[in-house]
Amino acid sequence: VQLQASGGGLVQAGRSLRLACAIRGNFFSVNGMGWYRQAPGKQRELVADSTSGGSTNYADSVKNRFTISRDNAKDTVYLQMNSLKPEDTAVYYCKAQIKRHLFAQVSDYWGQGTLVTVSS
């Protein structure tokens, strides 16, 4: 199982980007999916996550600007980022809680990270 993230890039402050993360490979089920980010010199932090039931949670710093969504038919999670700020600059990682087969435990899988750079 692999998570493939895409959509990062360089953007001016105030503009938008959409990140996508697709799960590739065979698995039994997916629980939570989310996005984290790590800025230079800082620890990785939660940006937003979504449960399999559709509940969402956001970091205070991105509320009302970012939206997480899932397409369960495509095994893909998205992060729509609006009104971007220079402080949003970071490597963004997706994470999924995956059960590989019926009798397996749920494990965390991480994408490779995609760089978002917001210029002022």
Rosetta silent file (secondary structure, phi, psi, omega in degrees, C-alpha in Angstrom):
SEQUENCE: VQLQASGGGLVQAGRSLRLACAIRGNFFSVNGMGWYRQAPGKQRELVADSTSGGSTNYADSVKNRFTISRDNAKDTVYLQMNSLKPEDTAVYYCKAQIKRHLFAQVSDYWGQGTLVTVSS
SCORE:     score description
SCORE:     0.000 S_00000001
   1 L     0.000  133.681  177.579    0.000    0.000    0.000 S_00000001
   2 E  -135.815  148.795  173.598    1.288    3.454   -0.915 S_00000001
   3 E  -109.149  127.714 -177.953   -0.037    6.964   -0.589 S_00000001
   4 E  -113.905  112.257 -178.958    0.715    9.272   -3.505 S_00000001
   5 E   -98.199  148.643  179.069    0.420   12.975   -2.813 S_00000001
   6 E  -153.446  166.776  173.232    0.312   15.670   -5.459 S_00000001
   7 L   108.128   -5.530  179.302   -0.641   19.286   -6.013 S_00000001
   8 L   -71.748  172.916  178.391    2.040   21.242   -4.205 S_00000001
   9 E   162.386 -169.986  179.595    3.887   24.152   -5.725 S_00000001
  10 E  -100.558  130.553 -177.202    4.772   27.818   -5.525 S_00000001
  11 E  -145.463  152.091  177.408    1.910   30.274   -5.141 S_00000001
  12 E   -80.013  153.180  176.916    1.476   33.895   -4.153 S_00000001
  13 L   -56.016  139.425 -179.311   -0.152   34.848   -0.899 S_00000001
  14 L    92.820  -13.633 -179.885   -3.912   35.006   -1.145 S_00000001
  15 L   -89.832 -176.197 -174.727   -4.128   32.389   -3.857 S_00000001
  16 L  -124.556  155.551  171.583   -5.336   28.785   -3.694 S_00000001
  17 E  -143.595  153.695  173.413   -3.968   25.280   -4.142 S_00000001
  18 E  -126.197  124.264  175.940   -5.544   21.863   -3.947 S_00000001
  19 E   -96.425  148.786  176.150   -3.621   18.855   -2.725 S_00000001
  20 E  -132.721  148.263  178.557   -4.630   15.292   -3.485 S_00000001
  21 E  -141.697  117.040 -177.729   -3.538   12.007   -1.941 S_00000001
  22 E  -109.885  140.370  176.491   -4.506    8.682   -3.446 S_00000001
  23 E   -90.235  127.016  179.268   -4.137    5.266   -1.879 S_00000001
  24 E  -116.283  140.401  178.590   -2.568    2.711   -4.208 S_00000001
  25 L   112.274 -178.634 -177.223   -2.505   -1.024   -3.688 S_00000001
  26 L   -96.322  135.516  177.971   -4.729   -3.612   -2.091 S_00000001
  27 L  -156.667  167.460 -177.644   -6.304   -3.135    1.301 S_00000001
  28 L   -90.012  -48.414 -177.955   -9.409   -4.052    3.246 S_00000001
  29 E  -157.320  161.738  177.957  -10.598   -0.720    4.626 S_00000001
  30 E  -123.808  131.644  174.686   -9.620    2.868    5.386 S_00000001
  31 E   -97.128 -114.583 -178.487  -10.503    4.697    8.560 S_00000001
  32 E   -72.564  150.276  172.654   -9.264    8.221    9.131 S_00000001
  33 E  -134.468  146.889 -177.499   -7.407   10.240    6.538 S_00000001
  34 E  -160.609  175.151  178.217   -5.652   13.500    7.092 S_00000001
  35 E  -123.799  137.180  175.680   -3.081   16.091    6.196 S_00000001
  36 E  -126.195  164.411  175.754   -0.100   17.170    8.231 S_00000001
  37 E  -144.360  154.934  178.622    2.623   19.688    7.510 S_00000001
  38 E  -137.315  114.263  177.032    6.162   20.370    8.574 S_00000001
  39 L   -87.790  158.414 -179.594    7.771   23.752    8.159 S_00000001
  40 L   -55.814  128.297  177.738   11.567   24.176    8.250 S_00000001
  41 L    78.171    5.330 -178.142   12.835   23.878   11.792 S_00000001
  42 L  -122.339  163.726  177.642    9.444   22.928   13.177 S_00000001
  43 L   -80.190  157.377  176.215    7.716   19.746   14.182 S_00000001
  44 L   -66.621  138.131 -178.664    5.125   18.076   12.032 S_00000001
  45 E  -132.741  154.031  176.803    1.637   19.267   12.894 S_00000001
  46 E   -71.952  134.734  173.597   -1.906   18.278   12.070 S_00000001
  47 E  -101.071  -53.788 -179.495   -3.593   20.443    9.456 S_00000001
  48 E  -162.301  149.199  173.628   -6.908   18.619    9.019 S_00000001
  49 E  -143.127  164.885 -174.646   -8.314   15.150    9.272 S_00000001
  50 E  -141.837  129.394  177.027  -11.465   13.313    8.363 S_00000001
  51 L   -81.121  167.194  177.874  -12.995   10.194    9.851 S_00000001
  52 L   -64.302  -22.332  179.070  -14.587    7.470    7.766 S_00000001
  53 L   -85.610   -4.613  175.939  -17.927    8.777    9.022 S_00000001
  54 L   101.805   -2.897  176.972  -17.285   12.215    7.605 S_00000001
  55 L   -71.638  143.728 -178.938  -16.367   14.173   10.720 S_00000001
  56 E  -125.528  157.439 -179.175  -13.614   16.708   10.183 S_00000001
  57 E  -144.277  137.788 -176.330  -11.126   18.480   12.382 S_00000001
  58 E  -129.749  147.992  169.328   -8.918   21.468   11.587 S_00000001
  59 L   -67.333  146.034 -178.471   -5.984   23.231   13.128 S_00000001
  60 H   -56.866  -34.230 -175.110   -7.008   26.676   14.351 S_00000001
  61 H   -69.149  -15.888 -177.623   -4.541   28.301   11.975 S_00000001
  62 H  -118.004   -1.968 -179.980   -6.322   26.956    8.887 S_00000001
  63 L   -57.543  139.684  179.393   -9.979   27.050    9.940 S_00000001
  64 L    71.304    2.754  174.860  -12.206   28.822    7.419 S_00000001
  65 L  -119.994  -37.238 -178.042   -9.410   28.725    4.834 S_00000001
  66 E  -107.841  148.367  176.844   -8.723   25.023    4.253 S_00000001
  67 E  -135.363  126.557  175.632  -11.214   22.263    3.506 S_00000001
  68 E   -98.025  140.912  178.009  -10.556   18.539    3.671 S_00000001
  69 E  -147.010  160.365 -178.624  -12.677   16.171    1.637 S_00000001
  70 E  -130.257  143.859  168.731  -12.668   12.537    0.648 S_00000001
  71 E  -116.217   95.527 -174.750  -13.707   10.607   -2.413 S_00000001
  72 L   -65.892  -28.590  178.603  -14.104    7.127   -1.019 S_00000001
  73 L   -66.781  -28.010  179.966  -14.796    5.656   -4.462 S_00000001
  74 L  -103.932    1.731 -178.300  -11.346    6.854   -5.560 S_00000001
  75 L    52.135   47.006 -173.957   -9.627    6.228   -2.209 S_00000001
  76 E  -132.663  140.030  174.078   -8.466    9.821   -2.331 S_00000001
  77 E  -117.637  142.793 -177.871   -8.348   12.661    0.158 S_00000001
  78 E  -120.194  156.356  171.820   -8.099   16.302   -0.866 S_00000001
  79 E  -134.429  107.502  175.338   -7.062   19.498    0.845 S_00000001
  80 E   -87.592  120.803 -176.310   -8.418   22.681   -0.673 S_00000001
  81 E  -116.139  114.052  179.323   -6.292   25.571    0.545 S_00000001
  82 L  -112.014  162.445  177.594   -7.608   29.089    0.048 S_00000001
  83 L    48.677   49.557 -176.044   -6.272   32.475    1.114 S_00000001
  84 L   -63.704  145.999 -179.679   -2.807   31.035    1.493 S_00000001
  85 L  -120.898  155.867  177.336   -0.325   32.820    3.704 S_00000001
  86 H   -55.034  -32.819  179.807    3.491   32.713    3.761 S_00000001
  87 H   -72.052   -5.740  173.516    3.272   30.895    7.098 S_00000001
  88 H   -83.294   -5.907  179.350    1.502   28.026    5.335 S_00000001
  89 L   -60.846  124.726 -177.003    4.799   27.225    3.607 S_00000001
  90 E  -178.195  170.068  166.370    5.712   23.650    4.496 S_00000001
  91 E   -88.798  126.415 -178.075    5.968   20.105    3.259 S_00000001
  92 E  -102.009  130.549 -178.532    2.492   18.630    3.407 S_00000001
  93 E  -118.441  139.061  171.885    2.044   14.945    4.196 S_00000001
  94 E   -99.548  153.229  178.777   -1.076   12.834    3.920 S_00000001
  95 E  -138.197  143.673  177.235   -1.815   10.011    6.284 S_00000001
  96 E  -136.761  141.686  176.113   -4.316    7.196    6.175 S_00000001
  97 E   -96.747  108.838 -168.967   -5.315    4.626    8.758 S_00000001
  98 E  -120.360  140.744  172.745   -5.508    1.412    6.766 S_00000001
  99 E  -107.509  115.086 -172.985   -6.488   -2.133    7.505 S_00000001
 100 L   -68.725  -38.797  176.885   -4.635   -4.365    5.064 S_00000001
 101 L  -149.522  175.585 -170.585   -6.930   -7.369    5.460 S_00000001
 102 L   -54.017  -40.839 -173.218   -9.832   -8.488    7.589 S_00000001
 103 L   -99.727    8.129 -179.681   -7.753   -9.743   10.511 S_00000001
 104 L   -84.972  158.852  172.192   -5.053   -7.086   10.385 S_00000001
 105 L   -81.500  158.180  175.369   -4.663   -4.207   12.782 S_00000001
 106 E   -75.609  132.248 -179.766   -5.167   -0.686   11.589 S_00000001
 107 E  -127.410  154.762  177.323   -1.846    0.947   10.730 S_00000001
 108 E   -87.472  133.043  174.882   -0.796    4.441    9.756 S_00000001
 109 E  -121.791  139.510 -177.006    0.509    4.985    6.231 S_00000001
 110 E  -117.622  144.018  171.246    2.168    8.212    5.101 S_00000001
 111 E   -79.287  175.398 -173.493    2.565    9.827    1.730 S_00000001
 112 L   -80.456  -11.640 -178.454    5.908   11.101    0.484 S_00000001
 113 L    93.514  141.165  176.695    5.163   14.767    1.114 S_00000001
 114 E  -135.295  132.451 -173.441    4.526   17.605   -1.279 S_00000001
 115 E   -83.759  128.705  173.291    6.084   21.049   -0.906 S_00000001
 116 E  -115.624  122.745  178.789    3.876   24.117   -0.710 S_00000001
 117 E  -121.313  123.032 -179.319    5.638   27.469   -0.904 S_00000001
 118 E  -112.310  118.396 -179.023    3.675   30.675   -0.432 S_00000001
 119 E   -93.954  148.391 -178.833    5.423   33.875   -1.434 S_00000001
 120 L   -88.215    0.000    0.000    4.519   37.260    0.029 S_00000001
